[in-house]
């Protein structure tokens, strides 16, 4: 009878969790730099994808925050500032996308006005990008900053990261999400509390996704509700529309009124559905 080799544990060849998190974060920083280097009409999508990668890096740093200490927290803060610096450019694209996702059946008046709204938002998006490129050709300084982030991240003490610490960080993310839900339940009309809830849910989803690939046994115990995340993502479209219907709106008054009415009604329905879930 042939000799049977003993089974090999799948975890035996896996890198330590700190090394795996470090490699993941470095890959995301490299991707962010590549995305910001895209040219022409691809720049808008590149900025959006770069911000996503930077947020994933921040979610990774949060999993190792205790072990990485003050240098890790400082790096997280610097990445957050770069993300905020890209927000205006991202919002220009997001407004166009939100308008394109609107259902004209929501309002007969809006059906006739929607092409104008999309054209005005597209013009605004292009103007924002051109002003940014005039100050910083090819977004080169931001890409250099990302390369600097990668060097700093690689020097952090990732060998100090242990599975127990990652598990505690996940538990912390779950507690923060639960607290955000409770604050929304107490004051459902408070826009900022909904914004915080959406960010807490997004962070936990990002951490769940990366741990699925790197360390499935450390994933969130309660899981991450996809329906809730989807609904809150849709509600963000309406928040964005309302934000662009104020005094500095790119839209004329009649169009502003229609967009505001549709966005408020959609936002009300979504928030009621989330609260009832």
C-alpha atoms as one frame of an Amber mdcrd trajectory, in Angstrom:
protein
   0.000   0.000   0.000   1.537   3.361  -0.994   2.476   5.705   1.776   0.078
   8.626   2.171   1.646  11.993   2.868   0.323  13.747   5.967  -2.109  16.594
   5.244  -0.587  20.049   5.097  -2.379  22.823   6.906  -3.364  25.646   4.490
  -2.148  28.133   7.070   1.349  26.655   7.251   2.606  28.570   4.216   0.641
  31.735   4.939   2.696  34.838   5.796   2.252  36.353   9.270  -0.800  38.591
   9.406   1.347  41.743   9.718   3.282  40.917   6.551   0.061  40.185   4.689
  -1.529  43.492   5.765   1.637  45.390   4.848   1.716  43.846   1.354  -1.982
  44.572   0.840  -1.604  48.228   1.850   1.476  48.710  -0.346  -0.408  47.258
  -3.330  -3.272  49.690  -2.716  -0.892  52.662  -2.525   0.747  51.592  -5.793
  -2.692  51.342  -7.377  -3.656  54.809  -6.101  -0.561  56.311  -7.735  -1.318
  54.502 -11.012  -4.911  55.673 -10.986  -3.895  59.315 -10.516  -1.587  58.973
 -13.523  -4.464  58.183 -15.895  -4.958  60.710 -18.666  -7.700  62.360 -20.687
 -11.255  61.257 -20.061 -10.002  58.475 -17.775  -8.825  60.946 -15.156 -12.231
  61.180 -13.471 -12.490  57.429 -12.974  -8.843  57.369 -11.910  -9.429  59.909
  -9.138 -12.409  57.905  -7.910 -10.433  54.643  -7.872  -7.436  56.316  -6.221
  -9.596  57.528  -3.350 -11.038  54.038  -2.948  -7.548  52.575  -2.702  -6.483
  55.206  -0.168  -9.532  54.433   1.969  -8.643  50.742   1.871  -5.139  51.600
   3.092  -6.672  53.507   5.997  -8.916  50.536   6.803  -5.796  48.329   6.860
  -3.920  50.709   9.151  -6.917  50.715  11.497  -6.632  46.931  11.857  -3.058
  47.335  13.101  -3.388  50.687  14.900  -2.163  49.487  18.325   0.924  47.768
  16.983   1.874  50.545  14.551   1.719  53.232  17.225   2.050  56.957  16.661
   3.863  56.703  13.284   0.939  54.653  11.967  -1.595  57.189  13.252   0.352
  60.049  11.702   0.463  58.249   8.361  -3.278  57.597   8.551  -3.900  61.294
   9.161  -1.754  62.309   6.198  -3.552  59.866   3.902  -6.896  61.205   5.141
  -5.795  64.747   4.250  -4.857  63.656   0.731  -8.274  61.996   0.356  -9.997
  65.201   1.440  -7.884  67.144  -1.029  -9.270  64.978  -3.827 -12.865  65.265
  -2.608 -13.861  68.250  -4.739 -12.652  66.524  -7.908 -14.382  63.303  -6.927
 -17.622  65.162  -6.119 -17.616  66.711  -9.566 -17.700  63.237 -11.112 -20.068
  61.860  -8.455 -22.638  64.571  -9.202 -22.692  63.610 -12.883 -23.069  59.941
 -11.962 -25.849  60.661  -9.453 -27.826  62.605 -12.041 -27.449  59.817 -14.597
 -28.804  57.315 -12.076 -31.968  59.349 -11.456 -35.191  57.822 -12.716 -37.035
  60.488 -14.764 -40.288  58.853 -13.650 -39.624  60.302 -10.193 -40.906  63.634
 -11.502 -42.459  64.551 -14.875 -40.929  68.025 -14.627 -37.511  66.554 -13.971
 -37.720  64.372 -17.070 -37.502  67.430 -19.325 -34.831  69.120 -17.213 -32.494
  66.172 -16.618 -30.416  66.536 -19.824 -29.732  70.163 -18.896 -28.758  69.148
 -15.365 -26.305  66.529 -16.647 -24.782  68.988 -19.132 -24.285  71.646 -16.440
 -22.793  69.154 -13.986 -20.455  67.796 -16.690 -19.241  71.306 -17.504 -18.627
  71.973 -13.820 -16.726  68.687 -13.449 -14.430  69.555 -16.362 -13.821  73.075
 -15.027 -12.854  71.701 -11.603 -10.395  69.260 -13.155  -8.831  71.834 -15.464
  -8.262  74.239 -12.565  -6.622  71.466 -10.561  -4.377  70.469 -13.473  -3.392
  74.106 -14.062  -2.110  74.245 -10.473  -0.611  70.760 -10.525   0.088  69.251
 -13.975  -0.652  65.518 -14.106  -1.366  65.574 -10.347   2.342  64.878  -9.966
   2.740  66.227  -6.425  -0.041  64.027  -5.133   1.463  60.966  -6.768   4.802
  61.804  -5.160   3.081  62.078  -1.793   1.616  58.607  -2.265   5.082  57.244
  -3.032   6.268  58.838   0.196   3.392  57.206   2.053   4.528  53.825   0.694
   8.054  54.319   2.012   6.721  55.302   5.444   4.246  52.427   5.517   6.948
  49.885   4.649   9.010  51.035   7.669   6.195  50.569  10.202   6.577  47.688
  12.728   4.254  45.241  10.972   6.055  42.324  12.648   4.397  43.469  15.903
   0.906  42.841  14.480  -0.796  39.741  15.893  -4.079  38.070  15.084  -5.500
  38.900  18.527  -4.863  42.591  17.958  -6.546  42.450  14.562  -9.539  40.699
  16.131  -9.782  43.453  18.740  -9.617  46.093  16.003 -12.485  44.380  14.152
 -14.501  44.286  17.370 -13.827  48.017  17.764 -15.136  48.675  14.225 -18.270
  46.680  15.038 -18.843  48.639  18.253 -18.429  51.945  16.418 -20.968  50.822
  13.814 -23.446  49.805  16.530 -23.043  53.185  18.247 -23.578  54.997  14.937
 -26.783  53.019  14.365 -28.002  53.882  17.867 -27.316  57.610  17.330 -29.259
  57.545  14.053 -32.157  55.751  15.779 -32.261  58.453  18.463 -32.140  61.306
  15.960 -33.171  60.062  12.477 -33.415  63.554  11.037 -29.750  64.375  11.716
 -27.829  64.304   8.400 -24.370  64.112   9.974 -25.310  61.030  11.990 -26.355
  59.264   8.792 -23.066  60.306   7.208 -21.111  58.807  10.118 -23.173  55.601
   9.921 -22.367  55.244   6.231 -18.628  55.740   6.872 -18.588  53.247   9.760
 -20.355  50.659   7.629 -18.001  51.268   4.697 -14.937  50.836   6.939 -16.187
  47.537   8.338 -17.032  46.264   4.850 -13.527  47.146   3.638 -11.955  45.320
   6.570 -14.213  42.320   6.076 -13.306  42.158   2.390  -9.545  42.235   2.928
  -9.682  39.716   5.776 -11.717  37.368   3.595  -8.615  37.060   1.422  -5.927
  37.302   4.119  -7.314  35.816   7.349 -10.915  34.549   7.088 -10.989  33.432
  10.737 -10.615  37.074  11.836 -13.602  38.403   9.884 -16.409  40.296  11.724
 -18.532  37.976  13.853 -21.880  39.525  12.934 -21.056  39.986   9.258 -21.667
  43.107   7.202 -25.224  43.632   5.895 -24.951  44.241   2.161 -28.517  45.549
   1.805 -27.908  48.269   4.369 -24.649  49.284   2.705 -26.339  49.416  -0.710
 -29.206  51.558   0.555 -26.905  53.993   2.326 -24.767  54.244  -0.801 -27.848
  55.178  -2.814 -28.834  57.728  -0.186 -25.442  59.376  -0.605 -26.494  60.314
  -4.160 -29.404  62.270  -2.717 -27.241  63.957  -0.082 -24.873  65.013  -2.869
 -27.722  66.391  -4.972 -29.057  68.417  -2.035 -25.579  69.779  -1.332 -25.411
  71.065  -4.918 -28.812  72.735  -4.793 -27.778  75.513  -2.426 -26.664  79.075
  -3.059 -23.538  78.004  -4.994 -25.393  75.521  -7.154 -24.414  75.061 -10.822
 -28.139  74.733 -11.602 -30.707  77.477 -12.295 -33.484  78.000  -9.692 -36.220
  75.977 -11.437 -33.931  72.975 -11.884 -32.709  73.322  -8.315 -36.250  73.124
  -6.979 -37.038  69.942  -8.907 -33.804  68.219  -7.938 -34.241  69.206  -4.310
 -37.791  67.825  -4.162 -36.835  64.510  -5.768 -33.695  64.078  -3.626 -35.551
  64.798  -0.373 -38.275  62.280  -1.155 -35.782  59.571  -2.178 -33.690  60.244
   0.923 -36.740  59.975   3.169 -37.718  56.604   1.690 -34.232  55.131   1.976
 -33.716  56.255   5.542 -37.085  54.883   6.592 -36.190  51.539   4.999 -32.823
  51.405   6.783 -34.378  52.370  10.115 -37.010  49.648   9.725 -34.491  46.935
   8.810
